[in-house]
PDB file of C-alpha atoms in Angstrom:
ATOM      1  CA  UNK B  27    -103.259 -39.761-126.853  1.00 41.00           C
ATOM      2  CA  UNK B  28    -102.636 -36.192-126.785  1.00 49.00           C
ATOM      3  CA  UNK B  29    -101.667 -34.858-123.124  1.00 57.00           C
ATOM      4  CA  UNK B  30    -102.789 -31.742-121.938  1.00 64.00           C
ATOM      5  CA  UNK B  31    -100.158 -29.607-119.839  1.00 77.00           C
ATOM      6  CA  UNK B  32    -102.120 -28.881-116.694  1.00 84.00           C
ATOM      7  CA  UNK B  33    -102.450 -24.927-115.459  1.00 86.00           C
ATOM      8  CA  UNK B  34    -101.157 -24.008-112.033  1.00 88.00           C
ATOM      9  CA  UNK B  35    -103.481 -21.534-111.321  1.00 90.00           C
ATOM     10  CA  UNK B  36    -106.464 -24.347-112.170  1.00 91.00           C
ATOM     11  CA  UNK B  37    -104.799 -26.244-109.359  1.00 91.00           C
ATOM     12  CA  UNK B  38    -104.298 -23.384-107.508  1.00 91.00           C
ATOM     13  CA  UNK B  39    -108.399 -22.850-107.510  1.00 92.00           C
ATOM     14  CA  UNK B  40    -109.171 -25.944-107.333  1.00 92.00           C
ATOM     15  CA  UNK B  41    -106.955 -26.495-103.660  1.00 91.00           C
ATOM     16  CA  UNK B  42    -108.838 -23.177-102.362  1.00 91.00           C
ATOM     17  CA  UNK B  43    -112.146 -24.767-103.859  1.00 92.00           C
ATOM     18  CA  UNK B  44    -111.789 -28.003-101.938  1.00 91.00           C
ATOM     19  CA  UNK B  45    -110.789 -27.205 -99.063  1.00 90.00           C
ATOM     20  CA  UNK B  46    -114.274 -24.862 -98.827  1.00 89.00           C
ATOM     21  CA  UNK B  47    -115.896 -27.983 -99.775  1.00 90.00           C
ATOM     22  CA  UNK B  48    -118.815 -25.496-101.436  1.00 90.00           C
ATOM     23  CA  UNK B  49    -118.918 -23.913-104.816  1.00 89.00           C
ATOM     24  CA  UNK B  50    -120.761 -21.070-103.643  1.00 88.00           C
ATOM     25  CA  UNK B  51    -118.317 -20.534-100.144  1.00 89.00           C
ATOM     26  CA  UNK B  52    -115.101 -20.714-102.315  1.00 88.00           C
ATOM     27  CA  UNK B  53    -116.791 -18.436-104.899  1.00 87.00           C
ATOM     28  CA  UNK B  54    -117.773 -15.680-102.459  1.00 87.00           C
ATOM     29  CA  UNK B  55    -114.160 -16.484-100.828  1.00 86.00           C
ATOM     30  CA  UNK B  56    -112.724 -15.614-104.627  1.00 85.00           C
ATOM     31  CA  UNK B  57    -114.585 -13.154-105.066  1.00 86.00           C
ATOM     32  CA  UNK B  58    -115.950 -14.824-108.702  1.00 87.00           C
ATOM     33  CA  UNK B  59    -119.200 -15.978-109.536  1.00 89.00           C
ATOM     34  CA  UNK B  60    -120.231 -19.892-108.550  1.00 89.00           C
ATOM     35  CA  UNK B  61    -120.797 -20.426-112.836  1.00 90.00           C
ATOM     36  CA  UNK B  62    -116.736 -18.811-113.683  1.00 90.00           C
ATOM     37  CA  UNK B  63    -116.014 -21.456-110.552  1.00 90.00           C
ATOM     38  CA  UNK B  64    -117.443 -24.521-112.227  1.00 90.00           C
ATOM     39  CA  UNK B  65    -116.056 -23.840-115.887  1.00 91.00           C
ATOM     40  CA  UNK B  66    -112.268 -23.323-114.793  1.00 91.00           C
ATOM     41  CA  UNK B  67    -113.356 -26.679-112.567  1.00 92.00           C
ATOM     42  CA  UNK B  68    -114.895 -28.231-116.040  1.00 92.00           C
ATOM     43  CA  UNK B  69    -111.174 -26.987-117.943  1.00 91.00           C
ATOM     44  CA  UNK B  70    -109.636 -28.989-114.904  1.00 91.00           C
ATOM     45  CA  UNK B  71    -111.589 -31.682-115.365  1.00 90.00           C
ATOM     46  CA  UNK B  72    -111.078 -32.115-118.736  1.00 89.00           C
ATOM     47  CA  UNK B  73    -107.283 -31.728-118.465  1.00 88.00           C
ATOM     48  CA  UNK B  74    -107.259 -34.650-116.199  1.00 87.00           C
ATOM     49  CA  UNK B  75    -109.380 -36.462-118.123  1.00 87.00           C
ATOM     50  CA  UNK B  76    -111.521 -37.461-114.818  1.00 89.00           C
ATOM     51  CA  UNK B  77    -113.842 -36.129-112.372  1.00 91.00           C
ATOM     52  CA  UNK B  78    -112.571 -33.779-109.809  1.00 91.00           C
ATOM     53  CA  UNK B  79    -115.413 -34.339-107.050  1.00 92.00           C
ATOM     54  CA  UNK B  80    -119.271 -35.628-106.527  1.00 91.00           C
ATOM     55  CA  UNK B  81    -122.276 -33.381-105.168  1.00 90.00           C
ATOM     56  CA  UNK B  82    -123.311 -33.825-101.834  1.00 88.00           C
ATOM     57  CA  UNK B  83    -125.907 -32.659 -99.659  1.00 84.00           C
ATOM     58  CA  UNK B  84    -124.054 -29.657 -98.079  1.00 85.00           C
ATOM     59  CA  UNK B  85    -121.161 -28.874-101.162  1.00 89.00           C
ATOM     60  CA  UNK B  86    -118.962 -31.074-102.984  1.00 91.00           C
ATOM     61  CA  UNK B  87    -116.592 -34.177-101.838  1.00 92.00           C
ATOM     62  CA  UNK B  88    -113.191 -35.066-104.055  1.00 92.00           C
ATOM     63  CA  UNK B  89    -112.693 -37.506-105.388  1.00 93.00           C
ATOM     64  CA  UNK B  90    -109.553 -39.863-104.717  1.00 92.00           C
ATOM     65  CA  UNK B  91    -107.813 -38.028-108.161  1.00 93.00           C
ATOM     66  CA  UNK B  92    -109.642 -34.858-106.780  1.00 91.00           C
ATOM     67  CA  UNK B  93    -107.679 -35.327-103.587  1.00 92.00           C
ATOM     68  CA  UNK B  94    -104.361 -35.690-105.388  1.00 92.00           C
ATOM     69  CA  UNK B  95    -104.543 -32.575-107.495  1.00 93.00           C
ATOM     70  CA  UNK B  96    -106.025 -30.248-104.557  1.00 91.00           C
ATOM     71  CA  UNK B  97    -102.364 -31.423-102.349  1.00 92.00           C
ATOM     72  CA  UNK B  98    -100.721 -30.378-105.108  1.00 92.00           C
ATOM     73  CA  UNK B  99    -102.567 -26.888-105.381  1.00 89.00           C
ATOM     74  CA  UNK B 100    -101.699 -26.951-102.058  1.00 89.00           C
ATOM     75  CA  UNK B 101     -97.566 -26.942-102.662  1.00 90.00           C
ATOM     76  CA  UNK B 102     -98.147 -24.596-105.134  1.00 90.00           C
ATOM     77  CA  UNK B 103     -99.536 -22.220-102.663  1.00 87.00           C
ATOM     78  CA  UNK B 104     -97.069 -22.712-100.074  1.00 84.00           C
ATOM     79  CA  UNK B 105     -94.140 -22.209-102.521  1.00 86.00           C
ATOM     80  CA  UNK B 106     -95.544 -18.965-103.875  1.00 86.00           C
ATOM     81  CA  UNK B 107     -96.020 -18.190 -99.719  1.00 79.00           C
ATOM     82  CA  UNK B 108     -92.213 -18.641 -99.924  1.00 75.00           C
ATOM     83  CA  UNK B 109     -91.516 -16.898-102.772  1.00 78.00           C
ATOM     84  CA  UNK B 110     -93.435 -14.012-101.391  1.00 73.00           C
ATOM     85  CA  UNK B 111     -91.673 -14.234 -97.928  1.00 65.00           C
ATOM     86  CA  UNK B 112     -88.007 -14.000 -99.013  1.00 63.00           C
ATOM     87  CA  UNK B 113     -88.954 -11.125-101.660  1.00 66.00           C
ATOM     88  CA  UNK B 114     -90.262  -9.067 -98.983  1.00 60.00           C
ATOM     89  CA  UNK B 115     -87.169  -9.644 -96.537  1.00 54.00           C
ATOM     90  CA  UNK B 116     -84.750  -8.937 -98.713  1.00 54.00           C
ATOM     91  CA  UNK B 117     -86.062  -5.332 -99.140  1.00 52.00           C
ATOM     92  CA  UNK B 118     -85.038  -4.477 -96.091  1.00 52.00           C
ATOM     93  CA  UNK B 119     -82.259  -6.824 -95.139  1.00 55.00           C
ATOM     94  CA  UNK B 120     -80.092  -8.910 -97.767  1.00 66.00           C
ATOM     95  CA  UNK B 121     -79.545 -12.481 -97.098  1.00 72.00           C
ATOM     96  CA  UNK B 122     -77.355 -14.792 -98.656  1.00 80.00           C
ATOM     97  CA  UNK B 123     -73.594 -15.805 -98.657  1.00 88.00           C
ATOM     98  CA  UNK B 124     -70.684 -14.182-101.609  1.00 93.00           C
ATOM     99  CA  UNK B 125     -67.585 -15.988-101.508  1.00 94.00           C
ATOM    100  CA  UNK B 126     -64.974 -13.646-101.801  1.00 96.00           C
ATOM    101  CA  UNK B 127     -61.039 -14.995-103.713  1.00 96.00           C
ATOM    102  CA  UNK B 128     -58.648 -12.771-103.052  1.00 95.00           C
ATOM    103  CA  UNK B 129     -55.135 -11.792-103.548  1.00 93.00           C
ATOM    104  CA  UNK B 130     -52.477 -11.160-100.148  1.00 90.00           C
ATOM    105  CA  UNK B 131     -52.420  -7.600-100.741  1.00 89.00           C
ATOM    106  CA  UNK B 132     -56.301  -7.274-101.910  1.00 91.00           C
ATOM    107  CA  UNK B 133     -56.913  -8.877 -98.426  1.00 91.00           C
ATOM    108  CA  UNK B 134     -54.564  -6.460 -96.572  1.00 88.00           C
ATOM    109  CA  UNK B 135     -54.868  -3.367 -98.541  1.00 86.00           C
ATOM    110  CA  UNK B 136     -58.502  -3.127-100.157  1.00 87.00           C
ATOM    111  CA  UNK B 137     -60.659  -5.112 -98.387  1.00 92.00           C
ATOM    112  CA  UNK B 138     -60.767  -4.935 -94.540  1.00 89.00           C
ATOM    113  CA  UNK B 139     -62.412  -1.659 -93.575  1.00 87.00           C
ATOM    114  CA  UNK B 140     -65.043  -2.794 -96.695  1.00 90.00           C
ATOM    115  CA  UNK B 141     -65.821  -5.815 -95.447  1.00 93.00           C
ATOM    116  CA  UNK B 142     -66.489  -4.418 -91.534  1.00 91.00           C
ATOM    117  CA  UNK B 143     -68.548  -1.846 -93.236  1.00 90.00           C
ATOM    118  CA  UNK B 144     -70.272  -4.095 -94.837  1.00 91.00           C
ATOM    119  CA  UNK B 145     -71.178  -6.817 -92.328  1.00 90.00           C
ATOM    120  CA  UNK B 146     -72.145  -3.950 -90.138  1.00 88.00           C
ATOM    121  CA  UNK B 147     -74.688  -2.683 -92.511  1.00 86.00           C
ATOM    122  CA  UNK B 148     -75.865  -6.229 -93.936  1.00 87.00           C
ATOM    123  CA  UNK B 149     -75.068  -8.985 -91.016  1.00 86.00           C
ATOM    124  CA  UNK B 150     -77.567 -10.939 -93.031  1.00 83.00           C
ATOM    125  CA  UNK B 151     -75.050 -11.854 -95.548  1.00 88.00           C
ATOM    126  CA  UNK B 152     -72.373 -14.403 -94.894  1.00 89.00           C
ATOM    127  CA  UNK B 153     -69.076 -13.704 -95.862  1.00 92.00           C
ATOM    128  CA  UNK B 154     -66.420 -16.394 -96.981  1.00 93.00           C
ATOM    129  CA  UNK B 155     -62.931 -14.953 -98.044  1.00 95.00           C
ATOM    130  CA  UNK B 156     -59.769 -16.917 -99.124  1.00 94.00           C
ATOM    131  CA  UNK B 157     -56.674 -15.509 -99.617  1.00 94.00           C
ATOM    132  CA  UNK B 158     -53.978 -16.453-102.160  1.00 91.00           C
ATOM    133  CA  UNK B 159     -52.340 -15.506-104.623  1.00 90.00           C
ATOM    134  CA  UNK B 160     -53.180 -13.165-108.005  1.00 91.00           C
ATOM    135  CA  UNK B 161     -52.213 -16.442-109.862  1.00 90.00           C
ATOM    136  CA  UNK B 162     -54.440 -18.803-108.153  1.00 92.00           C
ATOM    137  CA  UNK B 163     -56.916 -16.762-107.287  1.00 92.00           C
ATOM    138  CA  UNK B 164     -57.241 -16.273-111.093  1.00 91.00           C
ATOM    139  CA  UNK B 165     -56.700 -19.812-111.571  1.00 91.00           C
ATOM    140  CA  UNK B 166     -59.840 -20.464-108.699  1.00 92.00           C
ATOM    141  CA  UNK B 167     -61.922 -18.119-110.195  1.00 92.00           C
ATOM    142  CA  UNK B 168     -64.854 -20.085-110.758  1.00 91.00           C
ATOM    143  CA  UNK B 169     -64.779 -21.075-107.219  1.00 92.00           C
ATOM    144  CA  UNK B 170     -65.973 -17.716-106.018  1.00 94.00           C
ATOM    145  CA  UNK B 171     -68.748 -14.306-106.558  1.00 94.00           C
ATOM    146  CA  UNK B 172     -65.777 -12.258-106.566  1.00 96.00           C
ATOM    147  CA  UNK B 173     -62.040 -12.756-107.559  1.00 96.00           C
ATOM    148  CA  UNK B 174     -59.377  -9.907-106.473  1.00 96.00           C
ATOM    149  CA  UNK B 175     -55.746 -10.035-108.348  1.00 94.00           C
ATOM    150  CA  UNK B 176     -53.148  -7.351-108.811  1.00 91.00           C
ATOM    151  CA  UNK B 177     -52.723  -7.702-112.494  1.00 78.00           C
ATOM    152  CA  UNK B 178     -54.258  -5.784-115.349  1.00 65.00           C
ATOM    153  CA  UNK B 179     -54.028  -8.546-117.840  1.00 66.00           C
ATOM    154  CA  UNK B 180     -56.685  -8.889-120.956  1.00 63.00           C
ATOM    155  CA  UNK B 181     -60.463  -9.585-119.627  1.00 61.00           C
ATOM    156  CA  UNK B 182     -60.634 -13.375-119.508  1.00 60.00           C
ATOM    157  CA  UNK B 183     -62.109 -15.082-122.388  1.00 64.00           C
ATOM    158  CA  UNK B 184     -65.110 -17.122-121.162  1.00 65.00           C
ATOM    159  CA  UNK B 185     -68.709 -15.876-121.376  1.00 65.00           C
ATOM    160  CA  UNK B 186     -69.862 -13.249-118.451  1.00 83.00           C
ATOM    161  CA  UNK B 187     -67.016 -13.162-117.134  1.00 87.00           C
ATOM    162  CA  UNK B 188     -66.022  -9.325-116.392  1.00 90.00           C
ATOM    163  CA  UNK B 189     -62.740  -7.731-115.266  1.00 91.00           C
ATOM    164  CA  UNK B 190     -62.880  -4.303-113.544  1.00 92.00           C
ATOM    165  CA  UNK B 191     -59.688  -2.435-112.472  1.00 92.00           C
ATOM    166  CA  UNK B 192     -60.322  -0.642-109.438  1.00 92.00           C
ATOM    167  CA  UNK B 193     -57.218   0.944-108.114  1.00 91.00           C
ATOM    168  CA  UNK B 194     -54.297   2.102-110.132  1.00 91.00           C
ATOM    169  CA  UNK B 195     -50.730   2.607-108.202  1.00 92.00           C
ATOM    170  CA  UNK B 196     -47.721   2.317-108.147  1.00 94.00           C
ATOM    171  CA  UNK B 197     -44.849  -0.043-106.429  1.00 96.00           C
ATOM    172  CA  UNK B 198     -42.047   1.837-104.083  1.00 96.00           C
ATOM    173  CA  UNK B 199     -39.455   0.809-102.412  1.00 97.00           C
ATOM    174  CA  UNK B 200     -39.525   0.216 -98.680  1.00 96.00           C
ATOM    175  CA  UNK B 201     -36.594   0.196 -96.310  1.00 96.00           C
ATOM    176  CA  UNK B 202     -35.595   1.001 -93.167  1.00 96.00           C
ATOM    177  CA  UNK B 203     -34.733   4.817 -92.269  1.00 95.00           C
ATOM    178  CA  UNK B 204     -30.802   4.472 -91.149  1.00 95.00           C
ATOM    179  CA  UNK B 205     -30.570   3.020 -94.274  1.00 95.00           C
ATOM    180  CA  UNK B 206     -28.381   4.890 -96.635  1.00 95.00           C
ATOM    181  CA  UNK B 207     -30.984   5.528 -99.444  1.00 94.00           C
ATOM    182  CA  UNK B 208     -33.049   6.861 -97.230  1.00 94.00           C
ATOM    183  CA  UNK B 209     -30.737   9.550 -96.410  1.00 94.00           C
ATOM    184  CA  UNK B 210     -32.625  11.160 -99.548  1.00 94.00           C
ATOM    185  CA  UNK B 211     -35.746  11.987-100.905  1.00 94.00           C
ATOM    186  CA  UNK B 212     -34.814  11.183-104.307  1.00 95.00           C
ATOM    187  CA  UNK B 213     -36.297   8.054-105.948  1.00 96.00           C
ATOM    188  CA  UNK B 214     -34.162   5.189-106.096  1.00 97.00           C
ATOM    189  CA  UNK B 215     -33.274   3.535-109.659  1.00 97.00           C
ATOM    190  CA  UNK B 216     -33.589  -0.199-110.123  1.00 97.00           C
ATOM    191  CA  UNK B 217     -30.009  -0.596-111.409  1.00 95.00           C
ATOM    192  CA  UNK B 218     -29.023   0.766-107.684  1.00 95.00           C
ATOM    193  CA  UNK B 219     -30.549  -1.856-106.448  1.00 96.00           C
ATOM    194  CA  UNK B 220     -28.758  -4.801-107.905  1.00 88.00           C
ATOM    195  CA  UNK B 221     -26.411  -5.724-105.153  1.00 88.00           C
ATOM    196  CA  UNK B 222     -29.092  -5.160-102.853  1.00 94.00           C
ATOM    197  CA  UNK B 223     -30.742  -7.899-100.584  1.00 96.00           C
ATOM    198  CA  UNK B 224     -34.524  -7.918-101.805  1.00 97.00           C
ATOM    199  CA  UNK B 225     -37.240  -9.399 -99.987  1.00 97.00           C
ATOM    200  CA  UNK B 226     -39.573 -10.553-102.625  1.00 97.00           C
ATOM    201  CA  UNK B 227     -43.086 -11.746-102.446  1.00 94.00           C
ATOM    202  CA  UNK B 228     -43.956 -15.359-102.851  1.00 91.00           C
ATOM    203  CA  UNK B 229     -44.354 -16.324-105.941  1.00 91.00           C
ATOM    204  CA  UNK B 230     -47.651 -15.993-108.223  1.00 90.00           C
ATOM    205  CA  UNK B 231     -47.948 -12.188-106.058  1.00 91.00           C
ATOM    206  CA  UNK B 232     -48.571  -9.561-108.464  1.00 91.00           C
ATOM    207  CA  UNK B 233     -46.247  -7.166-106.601  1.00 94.00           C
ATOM    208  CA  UNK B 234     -43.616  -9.519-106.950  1.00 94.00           C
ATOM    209  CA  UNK B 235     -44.703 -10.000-110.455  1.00 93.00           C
ATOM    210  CA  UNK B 236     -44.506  -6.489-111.551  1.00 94.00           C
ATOM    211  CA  UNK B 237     -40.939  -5.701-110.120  1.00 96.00           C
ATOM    212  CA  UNK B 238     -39.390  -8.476-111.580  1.00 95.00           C
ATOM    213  CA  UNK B 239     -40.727  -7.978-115.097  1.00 94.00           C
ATOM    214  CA  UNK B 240     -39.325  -4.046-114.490  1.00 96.00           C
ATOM    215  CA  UNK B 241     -36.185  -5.635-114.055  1.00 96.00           C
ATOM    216  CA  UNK B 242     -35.793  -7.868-116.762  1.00 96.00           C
ATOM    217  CA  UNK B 243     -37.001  -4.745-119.066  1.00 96.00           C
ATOM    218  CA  UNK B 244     -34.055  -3.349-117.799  1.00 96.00           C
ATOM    219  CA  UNK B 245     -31.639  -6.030-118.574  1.00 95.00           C
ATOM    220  CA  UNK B 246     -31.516  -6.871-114.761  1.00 95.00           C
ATOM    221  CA  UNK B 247     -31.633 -10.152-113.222  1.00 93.00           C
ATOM    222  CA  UNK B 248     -31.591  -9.761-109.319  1.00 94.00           C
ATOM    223  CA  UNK B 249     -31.049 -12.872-106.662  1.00 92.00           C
ATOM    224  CA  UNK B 250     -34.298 -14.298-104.966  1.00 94.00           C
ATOM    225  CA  UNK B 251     -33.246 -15.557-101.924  1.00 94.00           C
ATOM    226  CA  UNK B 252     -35.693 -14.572 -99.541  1.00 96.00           C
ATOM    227  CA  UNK B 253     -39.478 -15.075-100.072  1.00 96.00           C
ATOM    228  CA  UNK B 254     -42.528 -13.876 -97.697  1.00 95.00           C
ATOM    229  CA  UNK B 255     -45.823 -13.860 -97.734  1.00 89.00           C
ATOM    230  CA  UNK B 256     -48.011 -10.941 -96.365  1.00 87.00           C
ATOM    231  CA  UNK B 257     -46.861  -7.381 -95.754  1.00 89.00           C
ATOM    232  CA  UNK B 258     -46.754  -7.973 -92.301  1.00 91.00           C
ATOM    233  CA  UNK B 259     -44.052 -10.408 -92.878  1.00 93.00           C
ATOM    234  CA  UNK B 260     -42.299  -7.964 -95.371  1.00 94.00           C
ATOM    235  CA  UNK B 261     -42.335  -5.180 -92.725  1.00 94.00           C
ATOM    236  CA  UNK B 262     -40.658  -7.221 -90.130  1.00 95.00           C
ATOM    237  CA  UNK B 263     -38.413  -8.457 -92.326  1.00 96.00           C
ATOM    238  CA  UNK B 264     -37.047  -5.386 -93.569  1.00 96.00           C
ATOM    239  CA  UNK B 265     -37.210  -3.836 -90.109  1.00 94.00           C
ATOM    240  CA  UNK B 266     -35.086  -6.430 -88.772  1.00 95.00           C
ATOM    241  CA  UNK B 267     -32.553  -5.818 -91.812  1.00 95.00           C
ATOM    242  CA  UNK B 268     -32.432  -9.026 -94.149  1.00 96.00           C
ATOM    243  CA  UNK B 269     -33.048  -6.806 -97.050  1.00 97.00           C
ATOM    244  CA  UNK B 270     -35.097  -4.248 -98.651  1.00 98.00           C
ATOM    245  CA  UNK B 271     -38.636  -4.763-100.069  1.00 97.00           C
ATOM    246  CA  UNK B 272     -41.387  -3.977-102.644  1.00 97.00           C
ATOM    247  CA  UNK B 273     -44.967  -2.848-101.289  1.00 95.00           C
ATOM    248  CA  UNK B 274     -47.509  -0.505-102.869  1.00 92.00           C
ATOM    249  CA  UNK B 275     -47.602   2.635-102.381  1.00 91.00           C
ATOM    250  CA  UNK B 276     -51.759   2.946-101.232  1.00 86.00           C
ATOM    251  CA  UNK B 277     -52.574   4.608 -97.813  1.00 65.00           C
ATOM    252  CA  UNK B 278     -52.885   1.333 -96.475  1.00 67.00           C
ATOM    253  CA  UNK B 279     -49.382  -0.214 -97.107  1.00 71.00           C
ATOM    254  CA  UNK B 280     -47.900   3.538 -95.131  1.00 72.00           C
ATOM    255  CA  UNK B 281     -44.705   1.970 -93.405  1.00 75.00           C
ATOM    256  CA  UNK B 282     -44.512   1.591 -89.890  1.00 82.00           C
ATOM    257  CA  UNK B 283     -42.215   3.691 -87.291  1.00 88.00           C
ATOM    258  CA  UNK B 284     -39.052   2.691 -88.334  1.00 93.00           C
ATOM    259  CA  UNK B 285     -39.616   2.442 -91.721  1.00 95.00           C
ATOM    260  CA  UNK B 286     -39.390   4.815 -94.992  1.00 95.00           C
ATOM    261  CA  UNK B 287     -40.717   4.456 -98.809  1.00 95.00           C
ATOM    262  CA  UNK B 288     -38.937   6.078-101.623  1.00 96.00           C
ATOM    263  CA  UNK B 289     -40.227   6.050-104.779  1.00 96.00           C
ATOM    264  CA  UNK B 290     -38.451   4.147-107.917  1.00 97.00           C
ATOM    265  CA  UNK B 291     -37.424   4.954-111.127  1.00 97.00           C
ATOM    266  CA  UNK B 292     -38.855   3.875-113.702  1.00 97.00           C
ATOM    267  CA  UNK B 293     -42.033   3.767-111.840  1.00 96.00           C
ATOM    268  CA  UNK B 294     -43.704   0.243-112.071  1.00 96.00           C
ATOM    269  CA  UNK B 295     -47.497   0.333-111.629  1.00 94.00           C
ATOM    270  CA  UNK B 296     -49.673  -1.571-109.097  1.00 92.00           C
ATOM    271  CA  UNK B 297     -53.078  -2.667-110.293  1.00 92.00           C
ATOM    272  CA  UNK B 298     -56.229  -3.713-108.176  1.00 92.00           C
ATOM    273  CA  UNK B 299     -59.061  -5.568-110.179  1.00 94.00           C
ATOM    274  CA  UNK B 300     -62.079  -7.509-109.577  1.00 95.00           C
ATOM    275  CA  UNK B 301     -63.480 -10.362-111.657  1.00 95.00           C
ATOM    276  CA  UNK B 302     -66.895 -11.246-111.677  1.00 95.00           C
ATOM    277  CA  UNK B 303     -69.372 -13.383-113.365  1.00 92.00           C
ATOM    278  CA  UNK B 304     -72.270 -10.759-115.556  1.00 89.00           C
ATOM    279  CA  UNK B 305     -74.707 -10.175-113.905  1.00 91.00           C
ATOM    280  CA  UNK B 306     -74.046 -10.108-110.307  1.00 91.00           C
ATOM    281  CA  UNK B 307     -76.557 -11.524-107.846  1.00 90.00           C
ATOM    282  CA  UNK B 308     -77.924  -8.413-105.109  1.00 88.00           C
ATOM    283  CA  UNK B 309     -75.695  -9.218-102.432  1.00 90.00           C
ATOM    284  CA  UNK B 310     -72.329  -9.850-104.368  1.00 93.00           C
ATOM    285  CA  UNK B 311     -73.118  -6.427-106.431  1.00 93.00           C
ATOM    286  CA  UNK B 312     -74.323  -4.272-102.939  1.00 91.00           C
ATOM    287  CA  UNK B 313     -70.881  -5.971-101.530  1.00 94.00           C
ATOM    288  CA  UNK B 314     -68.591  -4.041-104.729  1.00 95.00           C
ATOM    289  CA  UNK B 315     -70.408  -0.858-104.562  1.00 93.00           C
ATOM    290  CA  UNK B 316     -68.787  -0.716-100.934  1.00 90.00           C
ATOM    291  CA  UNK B 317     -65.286  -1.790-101.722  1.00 93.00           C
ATOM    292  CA  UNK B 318     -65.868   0.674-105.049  1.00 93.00           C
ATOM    293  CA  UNK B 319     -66.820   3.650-102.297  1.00 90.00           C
ATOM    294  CA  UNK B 320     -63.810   2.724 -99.883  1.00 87.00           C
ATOM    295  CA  UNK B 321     -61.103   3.471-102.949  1.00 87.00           C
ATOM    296  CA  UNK B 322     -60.632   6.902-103.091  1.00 83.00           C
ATOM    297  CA  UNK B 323     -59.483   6.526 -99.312  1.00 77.00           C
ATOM    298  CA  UNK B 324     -56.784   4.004-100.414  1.00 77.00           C
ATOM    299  CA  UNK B 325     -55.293   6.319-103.088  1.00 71.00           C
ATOM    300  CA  UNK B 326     -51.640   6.952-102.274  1.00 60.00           C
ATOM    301  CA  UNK B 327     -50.347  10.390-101.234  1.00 54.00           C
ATOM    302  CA  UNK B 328     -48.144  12.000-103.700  1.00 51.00           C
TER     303      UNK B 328
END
């Protein structure tokens, strides 16, 4: 027996024609004639392969099949009711979540003042962010809308996914002002800097990352004996004099009183990028147009 796949908008009629219980009341209510009524009732009919309803005095009455398809016209109205509702909220107010991966120094550097912005503007949307590291947060990726690392490695290999580099830098030196290269403006060399105490990142960081790989380019092979995470950490440890640090040299990462930058030689670059799965859904996309509109306040003074 061949089976006949059944027409929502059939159903559809049929739920606004039974609950008028009248051909001639639904028709009017349609705004069709009462003959186009009762042949999209006859296709109906002959889709399910029984009748739909019996005559009556005063209209029609379904029958116990008639019944069954006119709740289910029914569901189809109140989804497309649904449908209709969240389309016409979310052209003026965005709802929905993006879950946000994200480097230390994406979190501290790029992303606060965005993110205020942005829940200010859109407090329909809920935020999740998770901080880590540029390796795990690459590792994690699928776990989140958008993934933040410092790295500038090849675009990963898997279908949709997209990389986009959104801040190039550089990496400078940070130390505290009595100390003696700070005494001048000159940029400091890395091979100075081997029987220096470094504070390094933890590890996976892609500042941390970055300065070691300038090192080994170099031949060099400093100590790592002191690891911390955040640049709040970093500040107060170099403040308090264990040792001399990497940061990046954005607006944002400015030292604190107390504290001096001097740029290093050769220079070692400091990537922000954003990965993404193609296409992005409204909210995750409106989300990167503001963190794309906060960078040019982030770029680093020369």
């Amino acid at each position: 027996m061949t089976r006949h796949r059944i027409d929502p908008a059939l159903l559809l009629l049929w739920a606004r024609v039974a609950r008028a219980g009248n051909l001639h009341v639904a028709a009017e209510g349609l705004f069709l004639t009462q003959p186009a009524i009762s042949h999209r009732l006859k296709q109906l009919q002959e889709q399910a392969g029984e009748p739909l309803y019996r005559r009556a005095r005063h209209g029609i009455v379904p029958t116990p099949l008639g019944l069954r398809l006119a709740k289910l016209g029914e569901e189809i109205e109140l989804a497309l009711e649904e449908a209709e509702h969240l389309c016409q909220s979310t052209e003026g107010l965005l709802h929905g979540s993006v879950r946000i991966l994200a480097s230390n120094s994406n979190a501290e550097l790029l992303l606060p003042g965005a993110l205020a912005r942005f829940r200010s503007n859109h407090p329909g949307i809920h935020l999740r962010l998770t901080t880590s590291n540029s390796r795990q947060a690459r590792l994690h990726r699928d776990e989140a809308d958008l993934v933040f690392v410092e790295d500038d490695l090849p675009e990963p290999r898997e279908a949709r996914w997209v990389q986009e580099c959104l801040l190039r830098t550089r990496i400078v030196l940070l130390l505290p002002a009595q100390h003696p290269l700070a005494a001048s403006a000159a940029p400091v060399h890395l091979h100075s800097l081997q029987e220096s105490t470094l504070i390094w990142r933890e590890s996976g960081s892609g500042i941390r990352e970055a300065a070691l790989q300038a090192f080994r380019d170099l031949g060099l092979h400093p100590e790592i004996r002191f690891e911390l995470s955040g640049l709040a950490a970093i500040r107060d440890g170099v403040r308090a004099g264990l040792g001399l640090a990497f940061v990046s040299a954005t607006q944002n990462s400015e030292p604190s009183p107390g504290l001096v930058t001097r740029e290093l030689v050769p220079e070692i670059p400091h990537r922000l990028a954003v990965l993404y799965r193609d296409p992005l859904d409204r909210a995750s996309d409106t989300l990167l147009q503001h963190i794309r509109a906060a960078i040019p306040k982030l770029m680093p003074t020369e």
